[in-house]
Amino acid sequence: MSHSLTSRKGCFYMLKIKEEYPPNIDKIRNELATDADTLFCYFPYLYAPFLKNREIPKDLLIHEEVHAERQEEYTSPEIWWYRYLYDQEFRLEEELEAYTAQYSWVKKLVNAKAAKQCLEEVSEHLASNLYNLGITKYQAETLIRKHEKRNKSI
């Protein structure tokens, strides 16, 4: 199964979906608190071990597209993953890029109440143990809002 994605830079991505864990899952599990529903972008693949014939919501594909775009800037996804796993500041920046893109995409399609709900959900996720960032949901929401404003001004 493949999903075609058009990036914010106008590039075209084909992420092949694999219903298994990525090759670096042991390193990921040593550093992060993954769960059964966690998606893993390891360019050019999107690993979705939980999928079992379920569709991945478009907003999550937007989120993973950002990771694919960023990983492509490195000589290999292994280098990106190394930084992501062992550099908390880098991990926060990468997730801010991805969650801001996800939230901005949803915000364009729904009313203000639904957009606020989306922001609350992505903020809660960013502040969760999954990322081991040591931030609260409120801090995550503030960071996403500021990141979105900064991206609009660029």
N, CA, C and O atoms as a GROMACS GRO file, in nm:
protein
  616
    1MET      N    1   0.084  -0.117   0.000
    1MET     CA    2   0.000   0.000   0.000
    1MET      C    3   0.090   0.124   0.000
    1MET      O    4   0.188   0.129   0.074
    2SER      N    5   0.057   0.223  -0.082
    2SER     CA    6   0.133   0.347  -0.088
    2SER      C    7   0.039   0.465  -0.077
    2SER      O    8  -0.077   0.457  -0.116
    3HIS      N    9   0.089   0.574  -0.024
    3HIS     CA   10   0.016   0.698  -0.018
    3HIS      C   11   0.099   0.804  -0.088
    3HIS      O   12   0.218   0.818  -0.059
    4SER      N   13   0.038   0.878  -0.179
    4SER     CA   14   0.106   0.986  -0.247
    4SER      C   15   0.088   1.112  -0.164
    4SER      O   16  -0.023   1.144  -0.122
    5LEU      N   17   0.197   1.181  -0.139
    5LEU     CA   18   0.191   1.301  -0.059
    5LEU      C   19   0.260   1.414  -0.132
    5LEU      O   20   0.365   1.394  -0.192
    6THR      N   21   0.202   1.532  -0.129
    6THR     CA   22   0.265   1.649  -0.185
    6THR      C   23   0.311   1.736  -0.068
    6THR      O   24   0.228   1.778   0.013
    7SER      N   25   0.437   1.761  -0.059
    7SER     CA   26   0.491   1.832   0.055
    7SER      C   27   0.463   1.981   0.047
    7SER      O   28   0.414   2.033  -0.053
    8ARG      N   29   0.495   2.047   0.157
    8ARG     CA   30   0.480   2.192   0.164
    8ARG      C   31   0.573   2.261   0.066
    8ARG      O   32   0.549   2.375   0.027
    9LYS      N   33   0.679   2.192   0.025
    9LYS     CA   34   0.774   2.249  -0.070
    9LYS      C   35   0.739   2.214  -0.214
    9LYS      O   36   0.812   2.248  -0.306
   10GLY      N   37   0.626   2.145  -0.233
   10GLY     CA   38   0.584   2.110  -0.368
   10GLY      C   39   0.644   1.981  -0.420
   10GLY      O   40   0.618   1.943  -0.534
   11CYS      N   41   0.722   1.912  -0.338
   11CYS     CA   42   0.779   1.784  -0.380
   11CYS      C   43   0.671   1.676  -0.375
   11CYS      O   44   0.567   1.694  -0.312
   12PHE      N   45   0.699   1.567  -0.441
   12PHE     CA   46   0.604   1.456  -0.443
   12PHE      C   47   0.666   1.340  -0.368
   12PHE      O   48   0.778   1.299  -0.398
   13TYR      N   49   0.594   1.287  -0.273
   13TYR     CA   50   0.643   1.175  -0.194
   13TYR      C   51   0.554   1.054  -0.213
   13TYR      O   52   0.432   1.066  -0.222
   14MET      N   53   0.616   0.939  -0.220
   14MET     CA   54   0.544   0.812  -0.219
   14MET      C   55   0.596   0.738  -0.097
   14MET      O   56   0.706   0.683  -0.100
   15LEU      N   57   0.519   0.737   0.008
   15LEU     CA   58   0.559   0.661   0.126
   15LEU      C   59   0.491   0.525   0.118
   15LEU      O   60   0.369   0.515   0.117
   16LYS      N   61   0.571   0.424   0.111
   16LYS     CA   62   0.517   0.289   0.109
   16LYS      C   63   0.485   0.249   0.252
   16LYS      O   64   0.570   0.259   0.341
   17ILE      N   65   0.364   0.205   0.273
   17ILE     CA   66   0.320   0.165   0.407
   17ILE      C   67   0.363   0.021   0.432
   17ILE      O   68   0.337  -0.069   0.352
   18LYS      N   69   0.429   0.002   0.544
   18LYS     CA   70   0.466  -0.134   0.587
   18LYS      C   71   0.398  -0.161   0.720
   18LYS      O   72   0.411  -0.084   0.815
   19GLU      N   73   0.327  -0.271   0.726
   19GLU     CA   74   0.257  -0.308   0.849
   19GLU      C   75   0.349  -0.388   0.939
   19GLU      O   76   0.322  -0.504   0.973
   20GLU      N   77   0.457  -0.324   0.977
   20GLU     CA   78   0.557  -0.386   1.064
   20GLU      C   79   0.632  -0.274   1.136
   20GLU      O   80   0.606  -0.156   1.113
   21TYR      N   81   0.724  -0.312   1.222
   21TYR     CA   82   0.804  -0.213   1.294
   21TYR      C   83   0.925  -0.173   1.211
   21TYR      O   84   0.972  -0.251   1.128
   22PRO      N   85   0.976  -0.050   1.232
   22PRO     CA   86   1.094  -0.005   1.156
   22PRO      C   87   1.219  -0.080   1.200
   22PRO      O   88   1.220  -0.144   1.305
   23PRO      N   89   1.325  -0.072   1.120
   23PRO     CA   90   1.447  -0.146   1.151
   23PRO      C   91   1.514  -0.104   1.282
   23PRO      O   92   1.589  -0.181   1.340
   24ASN      N   93   1.487   0.016   1.329
   24ASN     CA   94   1.549   0.066   1.451
   24ASN      C   95   1.456   0.063   1.572
   24ASN      O   96   1.473   0.141   1.666
   25ILE      N   97   1.358  -0.025   1.571
   25ILE     CA   98   1.257  -0.026   1.677
   25ILE      C   99   1.317  -0.047   1.817
   25ILE      O  100   1.268   0.010   1.914
   26ASP      N  101   1.421  -0.127   1.828
   26ASP     CA  102   1.482  -0.149   1.960
   26ASP      C  103   1.540  -0.020   2.017
   26ASP      O  104   1.523   0.010   2.136
   27LYS      N  105   1.608   0.058   1.933
   27LYS     CA  106   1.663   0.186   1.977
   27LYS      C  107   1.550   0.282   2.014
   27LYS      O  108   1.560   0.355   2.113
   28ILE      N  109   1.443   0.283   1.934
   28ILE     CA  110   1.328   0.369   1.963
   28ILE      C  111   1.268   0.333   2.098
   28ILE      O  112   1.244   0.421   2.180
   29ARG      N  113   1.245   0.206   2.121
   29ARG     CA  114   1.185   0.161   2.247
   29ARG      C  115   1.274   0.190   2.367
   29ARG      O  116   1.224   0.209   2.478
   30ASN      N  117   1.405   0.193   2.347
   30ASN     CA  118   1.496   0.226   2.457
   30ASN      C  119   1.485   0.372   2.500
   30ASN      O  120   1.513   0.406   2.615
   31GLU      N  121   1.444   0.459   2.407
   31GLU     CA  122   1.442   0.602   2.434
   31GLU      C  123   1.302   0.661   2.451
   31GLU      O  124   1.285   0.760   2.522
   32LEU      N  125   1.203   0.602   2.385
   32LEU     CA  126   1.068   0.661   2.382
   32LEU      C  127   0.963   0.560   2.426
   32LEU      O  128   0.983   0.439   2.417
   33ALA      N  129   0.851   0.611   2.472
   33ALA     CA  130   0.742   0.526   2.520
   33ALA      C  131   0.639   0.504   2.410
   33ALA      O  132   0.530   0.562   2.414
   34THR      N  133   0.672   0.422   2.313
   34THR     CA  134   0.580   0.395   2.202
   34THR      C  135   0.464   0.308   2.250
   34THR      O  136   0.473   0.240   2.352
   35ASP      N  137   0.356   0.312   2.173
   35ASP     CA  138   0.244   0.223   2.200
   35ASP      C  139   0.206   0.151   2.071
   35ASP      O  140   0.270   0.169   1.968
   36ALA      N  141   0.102   0.072   2.077
   36ALA     CA  142   0.063  -0.012   1.962
   36ALA      C  143   0.019   0.070   1.841
   36ALA      O  144   0.022   0.020   1.729
   37ASP      N  145  -0.023   0.195   1.861
   37ASP     CA  146  -0.072   0.278   1.751
   37ASP      C  147   0.031   0.375   1.695
   37ASP      O  148  -0.002   0.457   1.609
   38THR      N  149   0.153   0.369   1.740
   38THR     CA  150   0.255   0.463   1.695
   38THR      C  151   0.294   0.437   1.549
   38THR      O  152   0.318   0.323   1.510
   39LEU      N  153   0.298   0.544   1.470
   39LEU     CA  154   0.348   0.539   1.333
   39LEU      C  155   0.495   0.578   1.335
   39LEU      O  156   0.538   0.657   1.418
   40PHE      N  157   0.572   0.522   1.242
   40PHE     CA  158   0.714   0.552   1.234
   40PHE      C  159   0.751   0.583   1.090
   40PHE      O  160   0.736   0.498   1.002
   41CYS      N  161   0.799   0.703   1.064
   41CYS     CA  162   0.848   0.736   0.931
   41CYS      C  163   0.996   0.705   0.928
   41CYS      O  164   1.074   0.755   1.008
   42TYR      N  165   1.033   0.621   0.834
   42TYR     CA  166   1.174   0.586   0.810
   42TYR      C  167   1.186   0.589   0.659
   42TYR      O  168   1.175   0.488   0.590
   43PHE      N  169   1.211   0.710   0.610
   43PHE     CA  170   1.202   0.740   0.467
   43PHE      C  171   1.275   0.636   0.383
   43PHE      O  172   1.390   0.603   0.411
   44PRO      N  173   1.210   0.584   0.281
   44PRO     CA  174   1.083   0.620   0.218
   44PRO      C  175   0.963   0.537   0.265
   44PRO      O  176   0.864   0.523   0.192
   45TYR      N  177   0.970   0.482   0.385
   45TYR     CA  178   0.861   0.398   0.434
   45TYR      C  179   0.790   0.462   0.552
   45TYR      O  180   0.848   0.539   0.630
   46LEU      N  181   0.663   0.429   0.564
   46LEU     CA  182   0.586   0.464   0.681
   46LEU      C  183   0.548   0.332   0.747
   46LEU      O  184   0.471   0.253   0.692
   47TYR      N  185   0.604   0.308   0.862
   47TYR     CA  186   0.579   0.184   0.935
   47TYR      C  187   0.457   0.202   1.024
   47TYR      O  188   0.452   0.292   1.108
   48ALA      N  189   0.360   0.115   1.004
   48ALA     CA  190   0.234   0.120   1.078
   48ALA      C  191   0.199  -0.022   1.124
   48ALA      O  192   0.113  -0.086   1.065
   49PRO      N  193   0.265  -0.070   1.228
   49PRO     CA  194   0.246  -0.210   1.268
   49PRO      C  195   0.104  -0.242   1.313
   49PRO      O  196   0.064  -0.358   1.311
   50PHE      N  197   0.030  -0.143   1.353
   50PHE     CA  198  -0.106  -0.162   1.404
   50PHE      C  199  -0.212  -0.162   1.295
   50PHE      O  200  -0.327  -0.197   1.322
   51LEU      N  201  -0.178  -0.124   1.176
   51LEU     CA  202  -0.274  -0.088   1.071
   51LEU      C  203  -0.385  -0.190   1.049
   51LEU      O  204  -0.503  -0.154   1.059
   52LYS      N  205  -0.354  -0.312   1.021
   52LYS     CA  206  -0.452  -0.420   1.004
   52LYS      C  207  -0.572  -0.375   0.919
   52LYS      O  208  -0.687  -0.384   0.963
   53ASN      N  209  -0.545  -0.328   0.798
   53ASN     CA  210  -0.647  -0.286   0.702
   53ASN      C  211  -0.725  -0.161   0.742
   53ASN      O  212  -0.830  -0.133   0.684
   54ARG      N  213  -0.677  -0.086   0.841
   54ARG     CA  214  -0.741   0.041   0.876
   54ARG      C  215  -0.675   0.152   0.795
   54ARG      O  216  -0.559   0.141   0.754
   55GLU      N  217  -0.750   0.257   0.772
   55GLU     CA  218  -0.696   0.373   0.700
   55GLU      C  219  -0.621   0.464   0.799
   55GLU      O  220  -0.660   0.476   0.915
   56ILE      N  221  -0.516   0.525   0.751
   56ILE     CA  222  -0.446   0.624   0.831
   56ILE      C  223  -0.512   0.759   0.802
   56ILE      O  224  -0.520   0.799   0.685
   57PRO      N  225  -0.558   0.830   0.904
   57PRO     CA  226  -0.622   0.960   0.880
   57PRO      C  227  -0.528   1.056   0.807
   57PRO      O  228  -0.407   1.056   0.829
   58LYS      N  229  -0.586   1.137   0.720
   58LYS     CA  230  -0.507   1.229   0.637
   58LYS      C  231  -0.422   1.323   0.721
   58LYS      O  232  -0.309   1.353   0.683
   59ASP      N  233  -0.473   1.371   0.834
   59ASP     CA  234  -0.394   1.463   0.915
   59ASP      C  235  -0.268   1.395   0.970
   59ASP      O  236  -0.164   1.460   0.985
   60LEU      N  237  -0.277   1.265   0.999
   60LEU     CA  238  -0.158   1.193   1.044
   60LEU      C  239  -0.060   1.173   0.929
   60LEU      O  240   0.062   1.175   0.949
   61LEU      N  241  -0.112   1.154   0.809
   61LEU     CA  242  -0.024   1.145   0.692
   61LEU      C  243   0.049   1.277   0.668
   61LEU      O  244   0.166   1.278   0.630
   62ILE      N  245  -0.020   1.388   0.692
   62ILE     CA  246   0.044   1.520   0.681
   62ILE      C  247   0.159   1.529   0.781
   62ILE      O  248   0.268   1.575   0.748
   63HIS      N  249   0.134   1.485   0.904
   63HIS     CA  250   0.235   1.485   1.009
   63HIS      C  251   0.357   1.402   0.966
   63HIS      O  252   0.471   1.447   0.976
   64GLU      N  253   0.331   1.282   0.919
   64GLU     CA  254   0.441   1.193   0.879
   64GLU      C  255   0.512   1.242   0.754
   64GLU      O  256   0.631   1.217   0.737
   65GLU      N  257   0.440   1.312   0.667
   65GLU     CA  258   0.502   1.371   0.549
   65GLU      C  259   0.611   1.470   0.588
   65GLU      O  260   0.715   1.478   0.524
   66VAL      N  261   0.586   1.545   0.694
   66VAL     CA  262   0.687   1.640   0.742
   66VAL      C  263   0.814   1.564   0.783
   66VAL      O  264   0.925   1.604   0.750
   67HIS      N  265   0.796   1.454   0.855
   67HIS     CA  266   0.912   1.374   0.893
   67HIS      C  267   0.985   1.320   0.770
   67HIS      O  268   1.108   1.318   0.766
   68ALA      N  269   0.910   1.276   0.671
   68ALA     CA  270   0.971   1.225   0.547
   68ALA      C  271   1.051   1.334   0.479
   68ALA      O  272   1.164   1.312   0.435
   69GLU      N  273   0.992   1.451   0.470
   69GLU     CA  274   1.057   1.566   0.406
   69GLU      C  275   1.187   1.601   0.477
   69GLU      O  276   1.289   1.628   0.413
   70ARG      N  277   1.183   1.600   0.610
   70ARG     CA  278   1.300   1.635   0.689
   70ARG      C  279   1.407   1.525   0.680
   70ARG      O  280   1.526   1.554   0.672
   71GLN      N  281   1.364   1.399   0.681
   71GLN     CA  282   1.460   1.289   0.671
   71GLN      C  283   1.531   1.289   0.537
   71GLN      O  284   1.648   1.251   0.528
   72GLU      N  285   1.461   1.330   0.434
   72GLU     CA  286   1.520   1.332   0.301
   72GLU      C  287   1.635   1.432   0.293
   72GLU      O  288   1.721   1.420   0.206
   73GLU      N  289   1.637   1.530   0.381
   73GLU     CA  290   1.744   1.630   0.384
   73GLU      C  291   1.876   1.570   0.436
   73GLU      O  292   1.982   1.630   0.419
   74TYR      N  293   1.868   1.454   0.498
   74TYR     CA  294   1.987   1.387   0.552
   74TYR      C  295   2.035   1.282   0.452
   74TYR      O  296   1.959   1.240   0.365
   75THR      N  297   2.159   1.240   0.465
   75THR     CA  298   2.212   1.139   0.373
   75THR      C  299   2.147   1.004   0.395
   75THR      O  300   2.148   0.919   0.306
   76SER      N  301   2.090   0.983   0.511
   76SER     CA  302   2.016   0.859   0.538
   76SER      C  303   1.920   0.882   0.654
   76SER      O  304   1.943   0.970   0.738
   77PRO      N  305   1.811   0.805   0.660
   77PRO     CA  306   1.719   0.821   0.773
   77PRO      C  307   1.784   0.782   0.906
   77PRO      O  308   1.740   0.828   1.011
   78GLU      N  309   1.888   0.698   0.902
   78GLU     CA  310   1.957   0.658   1.025
   78GLU      C  311   2.015   0.779   1.098
   78GLU      O  312   2.010   0.787   1.220
   79ILE      N  313   2.070   0.873   1.021
   79ILE     CA  314   2.129   0.993   1.082
   79ILE      C  315   2.021   1.078   1.146
   79ILE      O  316   2.036   1.124   1.259
   80TRP      N  317   1.911   1.099   1.073
   80TRP     CA  318   1.799   1.175   1.130
   80TRP      C  319   1.750   1.108   1.257
   80TRP      O  320   1.732   1.174   1.359
   81TRP      N  321   1.730   0.977   1.253
   81TRP     CA  322   1.680   0.903   1.370
   81TRP      C  323   1.777   0.912   1.487
   81TRP      O  324   1.734   0.922   1.602
   82TYR      N  325   1.906   0.908   1.461
   82TYR     CA  326   2.003   0.920   1.569
   82TYR      C  327   1.984   1.054   1.641
   82TYR      O  328   1.976   1.057   1.764
   83ARG      N  329   1.978   1.161   1.566
   83ARG     CA  330   1.957   1.295   1.625
   83ARG      C  331   1.823   1.299   1.698
   83ARG      O  332   1.814   1.351   1.809
   84TYR      N  333   1.720   1.244   1.635
   84TYR     CA  334   1.586   1.246   1.693
   84TYR      C  335   1.582   1.174   1.828
   84TYR      O  336   1.522   1.222   1.924
   85LEU      N  337   1.647   1.060   1.836
   85LEU     CA  338   1.642   0.980   1.958
   85LEU      C  339   1.730   1.036   2.070
   85LEU      O  340   1.694   1.026   2.188
   86TYR      N  341   1.844   1.095   2.035
   86TYR     CA  342   1.941   1.132   2.138
   86TYR      C  343   1.956   1.283   2.161
   86TYR      O  344   2.035   1.325   2.245
   87ASP      N  345   1.880   1.363   2.088
   87ASP     CA  346   1.885   1.509   2.104
   87ASP      C  347   1.742   1.558   2.127
   87ASP      O  348   1.664   1.575   2.033
   88GLN      N  349   1.711   1.582   2.253
   88GLN     CA  350   1.574   1.619   2.291
   88GLN      C  351   1.529   1.750   2.223
   88GLN      O  352   1.413   1.761   2.182
   89GLU      N  353   1.618   1.846   2.212
   89GLU     CA  354   1.584   1.973   2.147
   89GLU      C  355   1.551   1.951   1.999
   89GLU      O  356   1.455   2.009   1.948
   90PHE      N  357   1.628   1.869   1.932
   90PHE     CA  358   1.602   1.834   1.792
   90PHE      C  359   1.467   1.764   1.780
   90PHE      O  360   1.388   1.796   1.691
   91ARG      N  361   1.440   1.669   1.869
   91ARG     CA  362   1.313   1.596   1.867
   91ARG      C  363   1.196   1.692   1.884
   91ARG      O  364   1.095   1.680   1.815
   92LEU      N  365   1.209   1.786   1.976
   92LEU     CA  366   1.102   1.884   1.996
   92LEU      C  367   1.080   1.966   1.870
   92LEU      O  368   0.966   1.987   1.829
   93GLU      N  369   1.187   2.013   1.807
   93GLU     CA  370   1.175   2.093   1.685
   93GLU      C  371   1.110   2.013   1.572
   93GLU      O  372   1.025   2.065   1.500
   94GLU      N  373   1.150   1.888   1.557
   94GLU     CA  374   1.093   1.803   1.453
   94GLU      C  375   0.944   1.780   1.476
   94GLU      O  376   0.864   1.786   1.382
   95GLU      N  377   0.907   1.754   1.599
   95GLU     CA  378   0.765   1.732   1.629
   95GLU      C  379   0.684   1.860   1.620
   95GLU      O  380   0.567   1.857   1.581
   96LEU      N  381   0.744   1.972   1.656
   96LEU     CA  382   0.673   2.100   1.638
   96LEU      C  383   0.643   2.124   1.491
   96LEU      O  384   0.532   2.166   1.456
   97GLU      N  385   0.740   2.098   1.405
   97GLU     CA  386   0.716   2.112   1.260
   97GLU      C  387   0.601   2.022   1.216
   97GLU      O  388   0.511   2.066   1.144
   98ALA      N  389   0.603   1.898   1.259
   98ALA     CA  390   0.503   1.800   1.215
   98ALA      C  391   0.365   1.831   1.274
   98ALA      O  392   0.265   1.828   1.202
   99TYR      N  393   0.358   1.860   1.403
   99TYR     CA  394   0.228   1.887   1.464
   99TYR      C  395   0.171   2.020   1.417
   99TYR      O  396   0.049   2.034   1.404
  100THR      N  397   0.256   2.117   1.392
  100THR     CA  398   0.207   2.245   1.340
  100THR      C  399   0.147   2.226   1.200
  100THR      O  400   0.041   2.280   1.170
  101ALA      N  401   0.213   2.149   1.116
  101ALA     CA  402   0.160   2.121   0.982
  101ALA      C  403   0.028   2.045   0.991
  101ALA      O  404  -0.067   2.075   0.918
  102GLN      N  405   0.022   1.949   1.080
  102GLN     CA  406  -0.100   1.870   1.100
  102GLN      C  407  -0.215   1.960   1.146
  102GLN      O  408  -0.324   1.955   1.090
  103TYR      N  409  -0.190   2.040   1.248
  103TYR     CA  410  -0.292   2.131   1.302
  103TYR      C  411  -0.334   2.235   1.198
  103TYR      O  412  -0.453   2.262   1.182
  104SER      N  413  -0.239   2.292   1.127
  104SER     CA  414  -0.271   2.394   1.025
  104SER      C  415  -0.357   2.336   0.914
  104SER      O  416  -0.448   2.402   0.865
  105TRP      N  417  -0.329   2.213   0.875
  105TRP     CA  418  -0.408   2.147   0.771
  105TRP      C  419  -0.552   2.125   0.819
  105TRP      O  420  -0.646   2.154   0.746
  106VAL      N  421  -0.567   2.076   0.940
  106VAL     CA  422  -0.702   2.053   0.995
  106VAL      C  423  -0.776   2.185   1.009
  106VAL      O  424  -0.895   2.195   0.977
  107LYS      N  425  -0.707   2.286   1.058
  107LYS     CA  426  -0.767   2.417   1.083
  107LYS      C  427  -0.829   2.478   0.958
  107LYS      O  428  -0.928   2.551   0.966
  108LYS      N  429  -0.771   2.449   0.842
  108LYS     CA  430  -0.824   2.501   0.716
  108LYS      C  431  -0.957   2.436   0.677
  108LYS      O  432  -1.033   2.492   0.597
  109LEU      N  433  -0.985   2.319   0.732
  109LEU     CA  434  -1.100   2.240   0.689
  109LEU      C  435  -1.220   2.241   0.783
  109LEU      O  436  -1.330   2.201   0.745
  110VAL      N  437  -1.198   2.287   0.906
  110VAL     CA  438  -1.304   2.274   1.006
  110VAL      C  439  -1.334   2.408   1.071
  110VAL      O  440  -1.264   2.507   1.050
  111ASN      N  441  -1.442   2.409   1.151
  111ASN     CA  442  -1.477   2.532   1.222
  111ASN      C  443  -1.384   2.554   1.341
  111ASN      O  444  -1.302   2.468   1.374
  112ALA      N  445  -1.396   2.670   1.405
  112ALA     CA  446  -1.305   2.708   1.514
  112ALA      C  447  -1.311   2.610   1.632
  112ALA      O  448  -1.208   2.581   1.693
  113LYS      N  449  -1.429   2.560   1.663
  113LYS     CA  450  -1.443   2.468   1.776
  113LYS      C  451  -1.368   2.336   1.748
  113LYS      O  452  -1.298   2.284   1.834
  114ALA      N  453  -1.384   2.285   1.628
  114ALA     CA  454  -1.315   2.160   1.590
  114ALA      C  455  -1.164   2.182   1.581
  114ALA      O  456  -1.086   2.094   1.617
  115ALA      N  457  -1.122   2.300   1.534
  115ALA     CA  458  -0.979   2.332   1.528
  115ALA      C  459  -0.920   2.338   1.668
  115ALA      O  460  -0.808   2.290   1.691
  116LYS      N  461  -0.993   2.396   1.761
  116LYS     CA  462  -0.947   2.402   1.900
  116LYS      C  463  -0.934   2.261   1.958
  116LYS      O  464  -0.839   2.232   2.030
  117GLN      N  465  -1.028   2.175   1.925
  117GLN     CA  466  -1.022   2.036   1.973
  117GLN      C  467  -0.899   1.966   1.915
  117GLN      O  468  -0.831   1.891   1.986
  118CYS      N  469  -0.871   1.990   1.788
  118CYS     CA  470  -0.752   1.932   1.725
  118CYS      C  471  -0.626   1.982   1.794
  118CYS      O  472  -0.536   1.903   1.823
  119LEU      N  473  -0.619   2.111   1.821
  119LEU     CA  474  -0.502   2.167   1.888
  119LEU      C  475  -0.483   2.103   2.026
  119LEU      O  476  -0.370   2.073   2.065
  120GLU      N  477  -0.591   2.084   2.097
  120GLU     CA  478  -0.584   2.020   2.229
  120GLU      C  479  -0.532   1.877   2.217
  120GLU      O  480  -0.451   1.832   2.298
  121GLU      N  481  -0.580   1.805   2.116
  121GLU     CA  482  -0.538   1.665   2.096
  121GLU      C  483  -0.390   1.655   2.059
  121GLU      O  484  -0.318   1.573   2.114
  122VAL      N  485  -0.346   1.738   1.966
  122VAL     CA  486  -0.206   1.730   1.925
  122VAL      C  487  -0.114   1.780   2.037
  122VAL      O  488  -0.003   1.730   2.053
  123SER      N  489  -0.160   1.877   2.113
  123SER     CA  490  -0.081   1.926   2.227
  123SER      C  491  -0.067   1.819   2.334
  123SER      O  492   0.041   1.801   2.391
  124GLU      N  493  -0.175   1.750   2.359
  124GLU     CA  494  -0.171   1.641   2.457
  124GLU      C  495  -0.075   1.531   2.411
  124GLU      O  496   0.001   1.476   2.491
  125HIS      N  497  -0.079   1.502   2.284
  125HIS     CA  498   0.009   1.399   2.229
  125HIS      C  499   0.156   1.443   2.237
  125HIS      O  500   0.242   1.364   2.276
  126LEU      N  501   0.184   1.568   2.201
  126LEU     CA  502   0.321   1.620   2.206
  126LEU      C  503   0.375   1.618   2.349
  126LEU      O  504   0.494   1.595   2.371
  127ALA      N  505   0.288   1.644   2.446
  127ALA     CA  506   0.329   1.648   2.587
  127ALA      C  507   0.332   1.509   2.651
  127ALA      O  508   0.371   1.495   2.767
  128SER      N  509   0.291   1.408   2.578
  128SER     CA  510   0.282   1.272   2.634
  128SER      C  511   0.420   1.210   2.657
  128SER      O  512   0.522   1.263   2.612
  129ASN      N  513   0.420   1.099   2.725
  129ASN     CA  514   0.544   1.025   2.752
  129ASN      C  515   0.608   0.972   2.624
  129ASN      O  516   0.727   0.941   2.624
  130LEU      N  517   0.532   0.962   2.517
  130LEU     CA  518   0.586   0.911   2.391
  130LEU      C  519   0.714   0.983   2.352
  130LEU      O  520   0.812   0.920   2.313
  131TYR      N  521   0.715   1.116   2.364
  131TYR     CA  522   0.827   1.196   2.317
  131TYR      C  523   0.930   1.228   2.425
  131TYR      O  524   1.041   1.272   2.394
  132ASN      N  525   0.896   1.206   2.550
  132ASN     CA  526   0.991   1.227   2.660
  132ASN      C  527   1.052   1.368   2.654
  132ASN      O  528   1.174   1.385   2.664
  133LEU      N  529   0.964   1.468   2.640
  133LEU     CA  530   1.011   1.606   2.626
  133LEU      C  531   1.001   1.687   2.755
  133LEU      O  532   1.059   1.795   2.765
  134GLY      N  533   0.930   1.636   2.854
  134GLY     CA  534   0.919   1.705   2.982
  134GLY      C  535   0.842   1.836   2.974
  134GLY      O  536   0.873   1.931   3.045
  135ILE      N  537   0.740   1.842   2.886
  135ILE     CA  538   0.658   1.962   2.875
  135ILE      C  539   0.513   1.928   2.907
  135ILE      O  540   0.471   1.812   2.895
  136THR      N  541   0.438   2.029   2.948
  136THR     CA  542   0.296   2.010   2.978
  136THR      C  543   0.213   2.029   2.852
  136THR      O  544   0.262   2.078   2.750
  137LYS      N  545   0.089   1.990   2.860
  137LYS     CA  546  -0.004   2.010   2.747
  137LYS      C  547  -0.016   2.160   2.716
  137LYS      O  548  -0.019   2.199   2.599
  138TYR      N  549  -0.024   2.242   2.819
  138TYR     CA  550  -0.034   2.386   2.800
  138TYR      C  551   0.090   2.441   2.728
  138TYR      O  552   0.078   2.522   2.636
  139GLN      N  553   0.208   2.396   2.771
  139GLN     CA  554   0.332   2.439   2.705
  139GLN      C  555   0.336   2.394   2.560
  139GLN      O  556   0.377   2.468   2.471
  140ALA      N  557   0.292   2.270   2.536
  140ALA     CA  558   0.289   2.218   2.399
  140ALA      C  559   0.196   2.301   2.311
  140ALA      O  560   0.230   2.334   2.198
  141GLU      N  561   0.079   2.334   2.363
  141GLU     CA  562  -0.017   2.416   2.287
  141GLU      C  563   0.043   2.552   2.254
  141GLU      O  564   0.030   2.600   2.141
  142THR      N  565   0.106   2.613   2.351
  142THR     CA  566   0.169   2.744   2.329
  142THR      C  567   0.279   2.734   2.223
  142THR      O  568   0.288   2.820   2.135
  143LEU      N  569   0.361   2.630   2.232
  143LEU     CA  570   0.468   2.612   2.134
  143LEU      C  571   0.412   2.592   1.992
  143LEU      O  572   0.466   2.647   1.897
  144ILE      N  573   0.306   2.515   1.979
  144ILE     CA  574   0.246   2.492   1.847
  144ILE      C  575   0.188   2.622   1.791
  144ILE      O  576   0.206   2.652   1.673
  145ARG      N  577   0.119   2.698   1.876
  145ARG     CA  578   0.063   2.827   1.830
  145ARG      C  579   0.175   2.922   1.784
  145ARG      O  580   0.164   2.984   1.679
  146LYS      N  581   0.280   2.932   1.863
  146LYS     CA  582   0.392   3.020   1.827
  146LYS      C  583   0.460   2.972   1.699
  146LYS      O  584   0.497   3.053   1.614
  147HIS      N  585   0.476   2.842   1.686
  147HIS     CA  586   0.539   2.785   1.567
  147HIS      C  587   0.454   2.814   1.442
  147HIS      O  588   0.507   2.846   1.336
  148GLU      N  589   0.324   2.804   1.458
  148GLU     CA  590   0.235   2.832   1.345
  148GLU      C  591   0.247   2.979   1.305
  148GLU      O  592   0.254   3.010   1.186
  149LYS      N  593   0.249   3.069   1.402
  149LYS     CA  594   0.262   3.212   1.372
  149LYS      C  595   0.396   3.240   1.304
  149LYS      O  596   0.401   3.318   1.209
  150ARG      N  597   0.503   3.177   1.352
  150ARG     CA  598   0.634   3.196   1.293
  150ARG      C  599   0.636   3.146   1.149
  150ARG      O  600   0.694   3.210   1.061
  151ASN      N  601   0.574   3.030   1.124
  151ASN     CA  602   0.569   2.975   0.988
  151ASN      C  603   0.490   3.064   0.894
  151ASN      O  604   0.523   3.074   0.776
  152LYS      N  605   0.384   3.128   0.944
  152LYS     CA  606   0.303   3.217   0.860
  152LYS      C  607   0.380   3.342   0.822
  152LYS      O  608   0.359   3.398   0.714
  153SER      N  609   0.470   3.387   0.911
  153SER     CA  610   0.543   3.510   0.884
  153SER      C  611   0.664   3.488   0.792
  153SER      O  612   0.725   3.584   0.744
  154ILE      N  613   0.698   3.361   0.768
  154ILE     CA  614   0.814   3.332   0.681
  154ILE      C  615   0.772   3.332   0.536
  154ILE      O  616   0.856   3.310   0.448
   0.00000   0.00000   0.00000
